[in-house]
Structures are given as structure tokens and as C-alpha cells.
PDB file of C-alpha atoms in Angstrom:
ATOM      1  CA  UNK A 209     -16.252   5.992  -4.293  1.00 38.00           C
ATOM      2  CA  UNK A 210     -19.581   6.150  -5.402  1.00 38.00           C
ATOM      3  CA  UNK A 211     -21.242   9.725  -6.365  1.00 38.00           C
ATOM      4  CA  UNK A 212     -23.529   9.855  -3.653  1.00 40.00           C
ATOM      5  CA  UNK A 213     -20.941  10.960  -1.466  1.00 40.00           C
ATOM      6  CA  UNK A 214     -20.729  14.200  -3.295  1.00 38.00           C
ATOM      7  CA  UNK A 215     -23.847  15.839  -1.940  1.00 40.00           C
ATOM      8  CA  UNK A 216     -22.311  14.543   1.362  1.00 39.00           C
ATOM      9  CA  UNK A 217     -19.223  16.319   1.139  1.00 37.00           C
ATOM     10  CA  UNK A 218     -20.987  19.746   0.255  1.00 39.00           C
ATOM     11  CA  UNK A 219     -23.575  19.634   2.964  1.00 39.00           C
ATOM     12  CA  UNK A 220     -20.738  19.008   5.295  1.00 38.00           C
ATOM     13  CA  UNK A 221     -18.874  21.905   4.000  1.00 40.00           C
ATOM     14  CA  UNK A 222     -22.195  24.193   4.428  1.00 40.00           C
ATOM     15  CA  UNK A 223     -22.878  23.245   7.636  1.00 40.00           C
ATOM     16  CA  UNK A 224     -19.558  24.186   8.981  1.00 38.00           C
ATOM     17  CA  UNK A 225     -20.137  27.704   7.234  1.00 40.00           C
ATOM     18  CA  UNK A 226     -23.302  28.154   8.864  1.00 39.00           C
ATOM     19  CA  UNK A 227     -22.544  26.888  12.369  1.00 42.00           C
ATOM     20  CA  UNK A 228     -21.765  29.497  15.152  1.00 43.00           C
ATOM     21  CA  UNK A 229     -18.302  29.959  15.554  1.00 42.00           C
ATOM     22  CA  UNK A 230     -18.465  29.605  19.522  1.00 40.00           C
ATOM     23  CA  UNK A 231     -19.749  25.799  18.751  1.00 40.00           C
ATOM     24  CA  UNK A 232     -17.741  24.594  16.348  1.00 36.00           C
ATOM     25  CA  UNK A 233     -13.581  24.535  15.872  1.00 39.00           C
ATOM     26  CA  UNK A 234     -13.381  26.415  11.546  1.00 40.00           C
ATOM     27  CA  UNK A 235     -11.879  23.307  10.321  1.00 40.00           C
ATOM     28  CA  UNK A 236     -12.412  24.641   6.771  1.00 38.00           C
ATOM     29  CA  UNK A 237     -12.960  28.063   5.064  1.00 43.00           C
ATOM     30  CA  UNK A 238     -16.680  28.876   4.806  1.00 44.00           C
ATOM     31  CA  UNK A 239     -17.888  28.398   1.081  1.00 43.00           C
ATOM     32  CA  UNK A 240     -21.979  29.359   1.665  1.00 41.00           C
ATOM     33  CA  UNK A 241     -21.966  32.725   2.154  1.00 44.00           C
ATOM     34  CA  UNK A 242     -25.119  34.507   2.777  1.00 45.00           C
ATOM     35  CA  UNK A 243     -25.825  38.351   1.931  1.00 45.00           C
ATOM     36  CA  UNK A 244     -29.677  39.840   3.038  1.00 49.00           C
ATOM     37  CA  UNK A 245     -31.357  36.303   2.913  1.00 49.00           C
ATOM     38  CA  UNK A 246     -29.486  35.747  -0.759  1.00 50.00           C
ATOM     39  CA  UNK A 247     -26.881  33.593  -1.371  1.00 46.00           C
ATOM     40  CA  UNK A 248     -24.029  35.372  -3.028  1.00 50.00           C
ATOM     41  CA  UNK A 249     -22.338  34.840  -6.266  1.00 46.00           C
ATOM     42  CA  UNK A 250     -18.544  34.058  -4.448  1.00 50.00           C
ATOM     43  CA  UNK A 251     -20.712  31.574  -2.463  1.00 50.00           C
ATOM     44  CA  UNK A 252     -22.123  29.552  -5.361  1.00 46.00           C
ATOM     45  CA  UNK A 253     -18.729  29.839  -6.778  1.00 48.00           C
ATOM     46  CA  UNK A 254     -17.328  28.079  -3.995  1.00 48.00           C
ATOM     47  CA  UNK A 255     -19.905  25.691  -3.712  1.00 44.00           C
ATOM     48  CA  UNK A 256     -19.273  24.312  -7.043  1.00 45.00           C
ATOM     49  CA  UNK A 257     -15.512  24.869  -6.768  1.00 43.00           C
ATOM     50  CA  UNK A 258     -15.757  22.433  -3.815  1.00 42.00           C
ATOM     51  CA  UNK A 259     -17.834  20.108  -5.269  1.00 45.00           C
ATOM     52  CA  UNK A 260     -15.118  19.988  -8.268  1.00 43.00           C
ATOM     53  CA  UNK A 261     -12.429  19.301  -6.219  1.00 37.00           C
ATOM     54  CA  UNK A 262     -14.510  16.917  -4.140  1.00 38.00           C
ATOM     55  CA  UNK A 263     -15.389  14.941  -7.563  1.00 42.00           C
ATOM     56  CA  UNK A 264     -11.819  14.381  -8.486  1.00 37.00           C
ATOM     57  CA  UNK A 265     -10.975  13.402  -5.186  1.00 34.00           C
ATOM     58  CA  UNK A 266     -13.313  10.811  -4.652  1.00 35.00           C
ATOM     59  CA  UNK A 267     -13.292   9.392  -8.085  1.00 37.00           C
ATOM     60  CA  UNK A 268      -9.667   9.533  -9.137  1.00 36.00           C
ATOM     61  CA  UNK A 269      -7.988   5.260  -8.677  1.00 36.00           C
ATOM     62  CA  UNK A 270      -6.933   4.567  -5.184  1.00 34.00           C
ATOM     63  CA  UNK A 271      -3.141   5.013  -4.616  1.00 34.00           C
ATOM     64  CA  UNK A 272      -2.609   1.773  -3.985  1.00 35.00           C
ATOM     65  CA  UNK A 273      -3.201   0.473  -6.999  1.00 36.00           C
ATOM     66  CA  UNK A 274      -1.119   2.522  -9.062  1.00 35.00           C
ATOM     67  CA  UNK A 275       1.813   1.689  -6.997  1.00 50.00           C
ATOM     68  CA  UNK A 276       1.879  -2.225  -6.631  1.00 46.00           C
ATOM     69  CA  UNK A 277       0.857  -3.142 -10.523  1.00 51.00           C
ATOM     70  CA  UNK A 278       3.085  -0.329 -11.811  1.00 52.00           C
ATOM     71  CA  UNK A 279       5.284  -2.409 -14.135  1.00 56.00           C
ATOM     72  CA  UNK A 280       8.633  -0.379 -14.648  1.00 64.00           C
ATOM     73  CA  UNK A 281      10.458   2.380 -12.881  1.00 64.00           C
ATOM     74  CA  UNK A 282      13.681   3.876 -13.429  1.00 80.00           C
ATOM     75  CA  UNK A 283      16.198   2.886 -10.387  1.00 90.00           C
ATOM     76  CA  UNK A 284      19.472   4.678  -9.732  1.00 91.00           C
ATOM     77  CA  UNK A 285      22.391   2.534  -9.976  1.00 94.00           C
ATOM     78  CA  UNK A 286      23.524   0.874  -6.862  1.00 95.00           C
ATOM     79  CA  UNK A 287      25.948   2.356  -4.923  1.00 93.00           C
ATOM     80  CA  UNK A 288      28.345  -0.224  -3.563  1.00 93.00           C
ATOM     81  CA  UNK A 289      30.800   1.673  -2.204  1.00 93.00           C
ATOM     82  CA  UNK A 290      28.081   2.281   1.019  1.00 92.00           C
ATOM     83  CA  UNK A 291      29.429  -0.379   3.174  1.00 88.00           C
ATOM     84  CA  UNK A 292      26.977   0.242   5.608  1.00 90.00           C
ATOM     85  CA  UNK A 293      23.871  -0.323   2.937  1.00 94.00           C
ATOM     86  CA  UNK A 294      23.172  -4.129   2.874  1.00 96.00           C
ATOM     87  CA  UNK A 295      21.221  -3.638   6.812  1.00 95.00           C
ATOM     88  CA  UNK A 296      17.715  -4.342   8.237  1.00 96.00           C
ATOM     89  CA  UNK A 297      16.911  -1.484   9.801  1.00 92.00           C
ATOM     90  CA  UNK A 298      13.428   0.456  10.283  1.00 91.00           C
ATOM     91  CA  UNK A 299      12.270   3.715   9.880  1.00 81.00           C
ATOM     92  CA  UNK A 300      12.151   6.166  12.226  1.00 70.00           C
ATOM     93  CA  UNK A 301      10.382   8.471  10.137  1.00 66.00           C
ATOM     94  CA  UNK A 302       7.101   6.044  10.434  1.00 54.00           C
ATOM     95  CA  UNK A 303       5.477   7.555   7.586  1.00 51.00           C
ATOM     96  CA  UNK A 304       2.837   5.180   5.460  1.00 50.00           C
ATOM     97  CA  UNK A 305       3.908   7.108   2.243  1.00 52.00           C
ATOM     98  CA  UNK A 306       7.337   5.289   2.790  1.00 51.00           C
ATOM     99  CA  UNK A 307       9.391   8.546   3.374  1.00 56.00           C
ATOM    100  CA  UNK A 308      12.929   8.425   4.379  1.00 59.00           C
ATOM    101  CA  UNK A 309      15.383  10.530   4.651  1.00 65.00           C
ATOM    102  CA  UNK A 310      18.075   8.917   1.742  1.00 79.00           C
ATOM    103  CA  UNK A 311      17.029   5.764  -0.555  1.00 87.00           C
ATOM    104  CA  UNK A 312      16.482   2.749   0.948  1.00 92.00           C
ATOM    105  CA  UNK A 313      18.646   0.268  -0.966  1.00 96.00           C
ATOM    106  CA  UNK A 314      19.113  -3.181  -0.284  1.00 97.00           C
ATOM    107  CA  UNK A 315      19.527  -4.637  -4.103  1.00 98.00           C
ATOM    108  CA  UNK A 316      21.819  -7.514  -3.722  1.00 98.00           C
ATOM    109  CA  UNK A 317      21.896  -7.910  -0.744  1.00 98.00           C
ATOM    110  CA  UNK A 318      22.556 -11.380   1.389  1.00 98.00           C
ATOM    111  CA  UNK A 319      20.441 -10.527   4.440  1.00 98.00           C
ATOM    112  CA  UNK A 320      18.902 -14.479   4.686  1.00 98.00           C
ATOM    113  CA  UNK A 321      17.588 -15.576   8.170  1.00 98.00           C
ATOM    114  CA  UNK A 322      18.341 -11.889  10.050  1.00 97.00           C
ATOM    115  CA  UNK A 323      15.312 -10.372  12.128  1.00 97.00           C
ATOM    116  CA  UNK A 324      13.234  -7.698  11.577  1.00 98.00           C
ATOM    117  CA  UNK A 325       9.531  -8.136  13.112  1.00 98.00           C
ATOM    118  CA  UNK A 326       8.145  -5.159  13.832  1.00 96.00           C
ATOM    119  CA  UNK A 327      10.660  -2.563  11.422  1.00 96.00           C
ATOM    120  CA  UNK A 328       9.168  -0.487   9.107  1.00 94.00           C
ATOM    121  CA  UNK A 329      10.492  -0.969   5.930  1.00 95.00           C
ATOM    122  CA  UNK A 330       8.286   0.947   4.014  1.00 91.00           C
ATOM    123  CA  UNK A 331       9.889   2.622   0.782  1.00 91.00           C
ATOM    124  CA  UNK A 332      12.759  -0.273   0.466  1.00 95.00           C
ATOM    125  CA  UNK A 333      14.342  -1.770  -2.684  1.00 96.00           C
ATOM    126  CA  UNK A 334      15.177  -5.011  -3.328  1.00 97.00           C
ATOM    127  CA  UNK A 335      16.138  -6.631  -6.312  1.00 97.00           C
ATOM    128  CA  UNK A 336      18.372  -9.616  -6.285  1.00 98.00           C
ATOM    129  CA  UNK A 337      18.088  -9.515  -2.679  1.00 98.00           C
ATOM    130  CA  UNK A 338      18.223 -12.771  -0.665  1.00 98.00           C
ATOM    131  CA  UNK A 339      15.878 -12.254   2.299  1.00 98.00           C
ATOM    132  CA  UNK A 340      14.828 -16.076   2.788  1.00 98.00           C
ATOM    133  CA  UNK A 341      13.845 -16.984   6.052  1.00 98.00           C
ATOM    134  CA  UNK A 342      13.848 -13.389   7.584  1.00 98.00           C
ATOM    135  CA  UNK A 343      11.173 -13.297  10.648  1.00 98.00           C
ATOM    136  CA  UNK A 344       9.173 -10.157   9.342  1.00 98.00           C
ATOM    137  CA  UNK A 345       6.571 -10.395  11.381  1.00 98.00           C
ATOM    138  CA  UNK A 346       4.271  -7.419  12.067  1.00 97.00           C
ATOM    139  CA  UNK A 347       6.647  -5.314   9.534  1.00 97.00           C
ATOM    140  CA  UNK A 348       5.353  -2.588   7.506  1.00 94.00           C
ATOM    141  CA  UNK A 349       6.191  -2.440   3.439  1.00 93.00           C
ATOM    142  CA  UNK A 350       4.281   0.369   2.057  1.00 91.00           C
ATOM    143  CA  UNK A 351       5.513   1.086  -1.274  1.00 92.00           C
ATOM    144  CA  UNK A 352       8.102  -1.681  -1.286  1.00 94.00           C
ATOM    145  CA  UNK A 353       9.725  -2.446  -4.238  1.00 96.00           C
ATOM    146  CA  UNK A 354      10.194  -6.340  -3.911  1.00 97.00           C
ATOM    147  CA  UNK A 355      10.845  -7.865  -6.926  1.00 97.00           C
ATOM    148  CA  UNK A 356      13.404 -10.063  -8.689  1.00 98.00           C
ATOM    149  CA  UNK A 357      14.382 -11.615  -5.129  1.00 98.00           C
ATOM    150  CA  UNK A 358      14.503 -14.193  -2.722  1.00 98.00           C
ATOM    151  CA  UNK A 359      11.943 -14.697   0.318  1.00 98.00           C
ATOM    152  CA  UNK A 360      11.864 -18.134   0.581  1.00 98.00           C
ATOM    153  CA  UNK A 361      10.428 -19.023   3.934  1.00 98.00           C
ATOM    154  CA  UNK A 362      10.053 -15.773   5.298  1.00 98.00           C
ATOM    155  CA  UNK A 363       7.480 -14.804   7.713  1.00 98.00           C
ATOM    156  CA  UNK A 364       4.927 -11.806   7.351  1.00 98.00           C
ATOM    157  CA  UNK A 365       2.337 -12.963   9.517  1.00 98.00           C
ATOM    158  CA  UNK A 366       0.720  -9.975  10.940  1.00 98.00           C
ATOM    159  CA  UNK A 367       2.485  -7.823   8.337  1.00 98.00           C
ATOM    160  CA  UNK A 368       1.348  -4.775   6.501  1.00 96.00           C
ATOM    161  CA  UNK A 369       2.588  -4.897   3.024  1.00 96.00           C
ATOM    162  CA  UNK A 370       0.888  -1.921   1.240  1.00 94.00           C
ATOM    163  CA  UNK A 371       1.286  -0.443  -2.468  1.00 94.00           C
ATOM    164  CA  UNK A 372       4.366  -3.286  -2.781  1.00 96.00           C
ATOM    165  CA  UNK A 373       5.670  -5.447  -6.061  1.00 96.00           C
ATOM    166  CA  UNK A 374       6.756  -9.026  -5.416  1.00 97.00           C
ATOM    167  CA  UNK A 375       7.019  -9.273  -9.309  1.00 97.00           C
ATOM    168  CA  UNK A 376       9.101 -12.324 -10.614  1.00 98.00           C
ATOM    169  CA  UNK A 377       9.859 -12.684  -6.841  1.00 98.00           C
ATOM    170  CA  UNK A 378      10.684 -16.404  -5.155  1.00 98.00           C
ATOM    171  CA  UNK A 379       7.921 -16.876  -1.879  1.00 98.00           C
ATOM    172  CA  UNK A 380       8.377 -20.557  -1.987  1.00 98.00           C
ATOM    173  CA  UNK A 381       6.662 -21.468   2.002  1.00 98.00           C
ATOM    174  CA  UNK A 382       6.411 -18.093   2.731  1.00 98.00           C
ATOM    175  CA  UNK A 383       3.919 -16.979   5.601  1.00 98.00           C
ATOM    176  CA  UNK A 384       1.132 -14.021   5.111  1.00 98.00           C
ATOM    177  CA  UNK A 385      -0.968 -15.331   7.830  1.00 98.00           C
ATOM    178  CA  UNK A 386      -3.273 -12.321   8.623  1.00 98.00           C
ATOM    179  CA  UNK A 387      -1.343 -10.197   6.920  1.00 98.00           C
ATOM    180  CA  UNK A 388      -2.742  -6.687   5.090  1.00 97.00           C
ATOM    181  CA  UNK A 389      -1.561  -7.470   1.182  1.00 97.00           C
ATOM    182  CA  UNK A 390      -3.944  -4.285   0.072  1.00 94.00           C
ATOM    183  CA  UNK A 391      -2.802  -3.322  -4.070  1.00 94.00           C
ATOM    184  CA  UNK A 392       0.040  -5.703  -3.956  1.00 95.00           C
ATOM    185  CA  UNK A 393       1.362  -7.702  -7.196  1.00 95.00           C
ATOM    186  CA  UNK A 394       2.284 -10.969  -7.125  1.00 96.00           C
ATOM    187  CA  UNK A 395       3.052 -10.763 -11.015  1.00 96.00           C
ATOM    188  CA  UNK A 396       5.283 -13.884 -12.057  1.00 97.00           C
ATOM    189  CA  UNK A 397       6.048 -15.070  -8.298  1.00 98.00           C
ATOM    190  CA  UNK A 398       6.895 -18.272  -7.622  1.00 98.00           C
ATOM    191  CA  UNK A 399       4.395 -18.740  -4.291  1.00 98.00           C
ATOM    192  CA  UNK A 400       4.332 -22.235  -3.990  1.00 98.00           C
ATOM    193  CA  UNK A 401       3.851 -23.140  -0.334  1.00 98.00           C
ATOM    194  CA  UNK A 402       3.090 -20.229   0.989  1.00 98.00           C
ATOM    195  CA  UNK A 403       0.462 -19.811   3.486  1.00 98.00           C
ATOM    196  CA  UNK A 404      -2.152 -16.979   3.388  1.00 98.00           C
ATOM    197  CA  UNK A 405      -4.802 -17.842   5.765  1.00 98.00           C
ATOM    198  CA  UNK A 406      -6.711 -15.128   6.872  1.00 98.00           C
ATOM    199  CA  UNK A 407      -4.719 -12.371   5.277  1.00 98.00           C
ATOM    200  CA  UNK A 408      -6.303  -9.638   3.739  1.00 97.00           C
ATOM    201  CA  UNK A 409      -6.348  -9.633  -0.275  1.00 95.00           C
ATOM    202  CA  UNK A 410      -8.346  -7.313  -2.256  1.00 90.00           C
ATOM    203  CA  UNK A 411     -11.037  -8.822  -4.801  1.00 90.00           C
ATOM    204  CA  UNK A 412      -8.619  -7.690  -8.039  1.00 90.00           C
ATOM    205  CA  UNK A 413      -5.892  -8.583  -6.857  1.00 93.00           C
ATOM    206  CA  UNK A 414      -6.978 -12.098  -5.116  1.00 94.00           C
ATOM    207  CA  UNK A 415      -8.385 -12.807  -8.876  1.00 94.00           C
ATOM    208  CA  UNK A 416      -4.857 -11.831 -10.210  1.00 95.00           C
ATOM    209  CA  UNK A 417      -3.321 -14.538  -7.443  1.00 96.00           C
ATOM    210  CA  UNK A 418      -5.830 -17.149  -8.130  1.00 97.00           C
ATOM    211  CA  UNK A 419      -4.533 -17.176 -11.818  1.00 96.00           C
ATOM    212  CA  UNK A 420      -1.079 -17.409 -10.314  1.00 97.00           C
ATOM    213  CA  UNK A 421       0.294 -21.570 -12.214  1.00 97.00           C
ATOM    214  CA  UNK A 422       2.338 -21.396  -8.639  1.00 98.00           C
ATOM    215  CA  UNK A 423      -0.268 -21.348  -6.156  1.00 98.00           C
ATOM    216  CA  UNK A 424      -0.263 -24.739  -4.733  1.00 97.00           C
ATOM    217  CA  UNK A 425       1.299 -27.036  -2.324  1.00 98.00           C
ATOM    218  CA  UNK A 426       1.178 -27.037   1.237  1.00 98.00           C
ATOM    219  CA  UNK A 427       2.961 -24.686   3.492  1.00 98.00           C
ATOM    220  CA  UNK A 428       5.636 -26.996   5.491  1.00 98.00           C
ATOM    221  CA  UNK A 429       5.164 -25.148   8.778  1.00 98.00           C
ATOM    222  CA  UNK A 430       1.868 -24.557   9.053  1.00 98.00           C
ATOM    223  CA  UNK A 431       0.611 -26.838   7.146  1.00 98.00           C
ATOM    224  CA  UNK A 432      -2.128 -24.797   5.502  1.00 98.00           C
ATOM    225  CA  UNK A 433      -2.877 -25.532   1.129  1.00 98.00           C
ATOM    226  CA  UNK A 434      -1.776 -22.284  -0.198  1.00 98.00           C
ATOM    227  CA  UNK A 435      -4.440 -21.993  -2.988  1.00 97.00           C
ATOM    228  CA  UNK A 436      -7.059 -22.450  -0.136  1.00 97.00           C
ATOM    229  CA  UNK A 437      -5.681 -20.215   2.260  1.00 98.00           C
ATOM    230  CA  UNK A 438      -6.053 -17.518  -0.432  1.00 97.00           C
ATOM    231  CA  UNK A 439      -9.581 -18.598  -1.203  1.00 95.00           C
ATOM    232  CA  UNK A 440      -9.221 -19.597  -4.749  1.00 95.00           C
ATOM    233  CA  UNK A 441     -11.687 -22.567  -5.887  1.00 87.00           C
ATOM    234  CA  UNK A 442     -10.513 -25.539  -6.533  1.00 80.00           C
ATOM    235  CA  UNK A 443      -8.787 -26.202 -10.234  1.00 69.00           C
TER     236      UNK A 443
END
């Protein structure tokens, strides 16, 4: 966010101290206060206190970022004795943050061809998973950690895969058509013959995925050459 947004912030915030109360619903506390035509000393303070706050805000990385090129976090060990554990099944919490009320675990896990368009899977774990040729169309992954496992063929088309890791991952004809792949890794993935025409790829990390050895082929459904479906020039 660039700094010019900073005087924007704080002439927002004075204008909802100075409005009349009767026209306008106090959506924050007033920070310009006024005494006899002079502007008081707590109201500079919390002018600049604002602006602080507003500065770290705006300039600190986007969260999305941090969370899909994160390159190690400390897991729990699997609990196996959950028979019920190794199951597709989505959220009802809905949150974007990927909030759930016990871990999502699906680490080795044979789940291959099984349906799930539409769950929200946001928050899951998968390692060693085999999820090849699950339909997970329109799905939601925010803050999925993806990696080590098997998605051969599987279909995210209209998908939202936020803040995930498909590190060291197999994607071998997998479909992203139109999908949302926003501060997503693709670290050490094998996507040969995937298809990701039209999705949406930020500029870092498409330049991460065009140096990816495994982007090429042709995606055997739809046909579509995976390195330009992503955009990538031609080697």
C-alpha cells in the first residue's frame, strides 16, 4: 500500500469526529477534538497515534504471503486412532482465516476420486495424502497446507485456494481453470499437465511458477499447454 493512503485514512478519521452525530452512525472514536477554536493536545495525540497505527497497517506484507511461501511448520503427530479422520467434509464455520473447531487432518489419507465441489476446506492438512482425481470444484483452501501429496487430475476450476502450500506436491493434469491461486507456492511441484487458463496468479508468484522445470505438456482434458495457460513466455 502506497503512503498516500495515509493522509486518506486520517482525513477519514477527522471527518467522522467532526460530523453531527444525528447524520452519521460513530463508527470510530473521535480523535480531532476541538477546545475554543484550538485543537487540543489529546487531539493531536490521537491524530498521530492513528496515523501510527494506520502506517503499520498499511505497510506491514500482506497475509497471504507469509502463509503460502512459509517453508516449515511444526505439525502434531497424526492421530490414527480417529477412525473417523481420513473424510471430505467442509466447514461449517465458513471462516476465510481457516478456523475450525479441532485440526483438520487428513495426512495419509486415500481419499482419490471422492467429491467435494463446493466444501470449504480451508485450514486442512495434507501430507502424503492421495487426493487424485477429487472434483474440487468451486472449493475453498485458505491456509491449506498441501504439500508432499497426490492431486493428480484433480479439478479446482472455479476454486479459491488462498494462503496454501502445494510444496513438493504431484498436480500432474490438474485443473485451475479460473481459479483464485492468490500467495500460493508451487515450490518443487510436479505440474506437468495441468491447466491454468484464466486463473488468477499473482505477479511473484506467477514468476516463481514460470521458473517451475515442470510446467509443460498439455492438459489431457482440456487440452490447454500448461506453461501458456499460466502466461509464461515461451522457453
Amino acid at each position: 500500500m502506497r503512503s498516500s493512503t495515509y493522509p486518506f485514512v486520517l482525513i477519514v478519521s477527522c471527518a467522522y469526529a467532526f460530523a453531527p452525530e444525528k447524520k452519521f452512525v460513530n463508527l470510530f472514536p473521535p480523535v480531532c477534538k476541538e477546545k475554543n477554536g484550538d485543537w487540543s493536545f489529546e487531539g493531536w495525540r490521537n491524530i498521530f497515534a492513528s496515523a501510527a497505527i494506520s502506517a503499520v497497517i498499511f505497510s506491514s506484507p500482506l497475509s497471504s504471503f507469509a502463509d503460502g511461501q512459509t517453508k516449515d511448520f511444526k505439525l502434531p503427530p497424526i492421530d490414527f486412532k480417529d477412525k473417523s479422520r481420513c473424510i471430505l467434509s467442509s466447514s461449517a464455520i465458513g471462516q476465510a482465516n481457516a478456523a475450525r473447531d479441532k485440526l483438520y487432518d487428513l495426512r495419509e489419507c486415500k481419499l482419490s476420486g471422492q467429491k467435494a465441489a463446493g466444501f470449504d476446506l480451508s485450514g486442512v492438512i495434507m501430507t502424503k495424502t492421495d487426493v487424485s482425481n477429487v472434483d474440487f470444484k468451486e472449493a475453498y483452501f485458505s491456509k491449506g497446507y498441501l504439500r508432499d501429496s497426490n492431486f493428480d487430475g484433480a479439478d479446482f476450476t472455479n476454486a479459491i485456494v488462498d494462503r496454501a502450500s502445494f510444496r513438493a506436491s504431484s498436480l500432474r493434469g490438474a485443473i485451475f481453470a479460473n481459479a483464485v491461486l492468490t500467495g500460493t507456492s508451487f515450490e518443487n511441484a510436479d505440474v506437468e499437465n495441468a491447466d491454468f487458463t484464466d486463473a488468477y496468479i499473482g505477479d511473484f508468484d506467477i514468476r516463481f511458477l514460470c521458473k517451475n522445470p515442470t510446467l509443460k505438456g498439455e492438459n489431457p482434458i482440456t487440452g490447454a499447454d500448461t506453461r501458456m495457460s499460466v502466461g509464461c513466455s515461451a522457453k
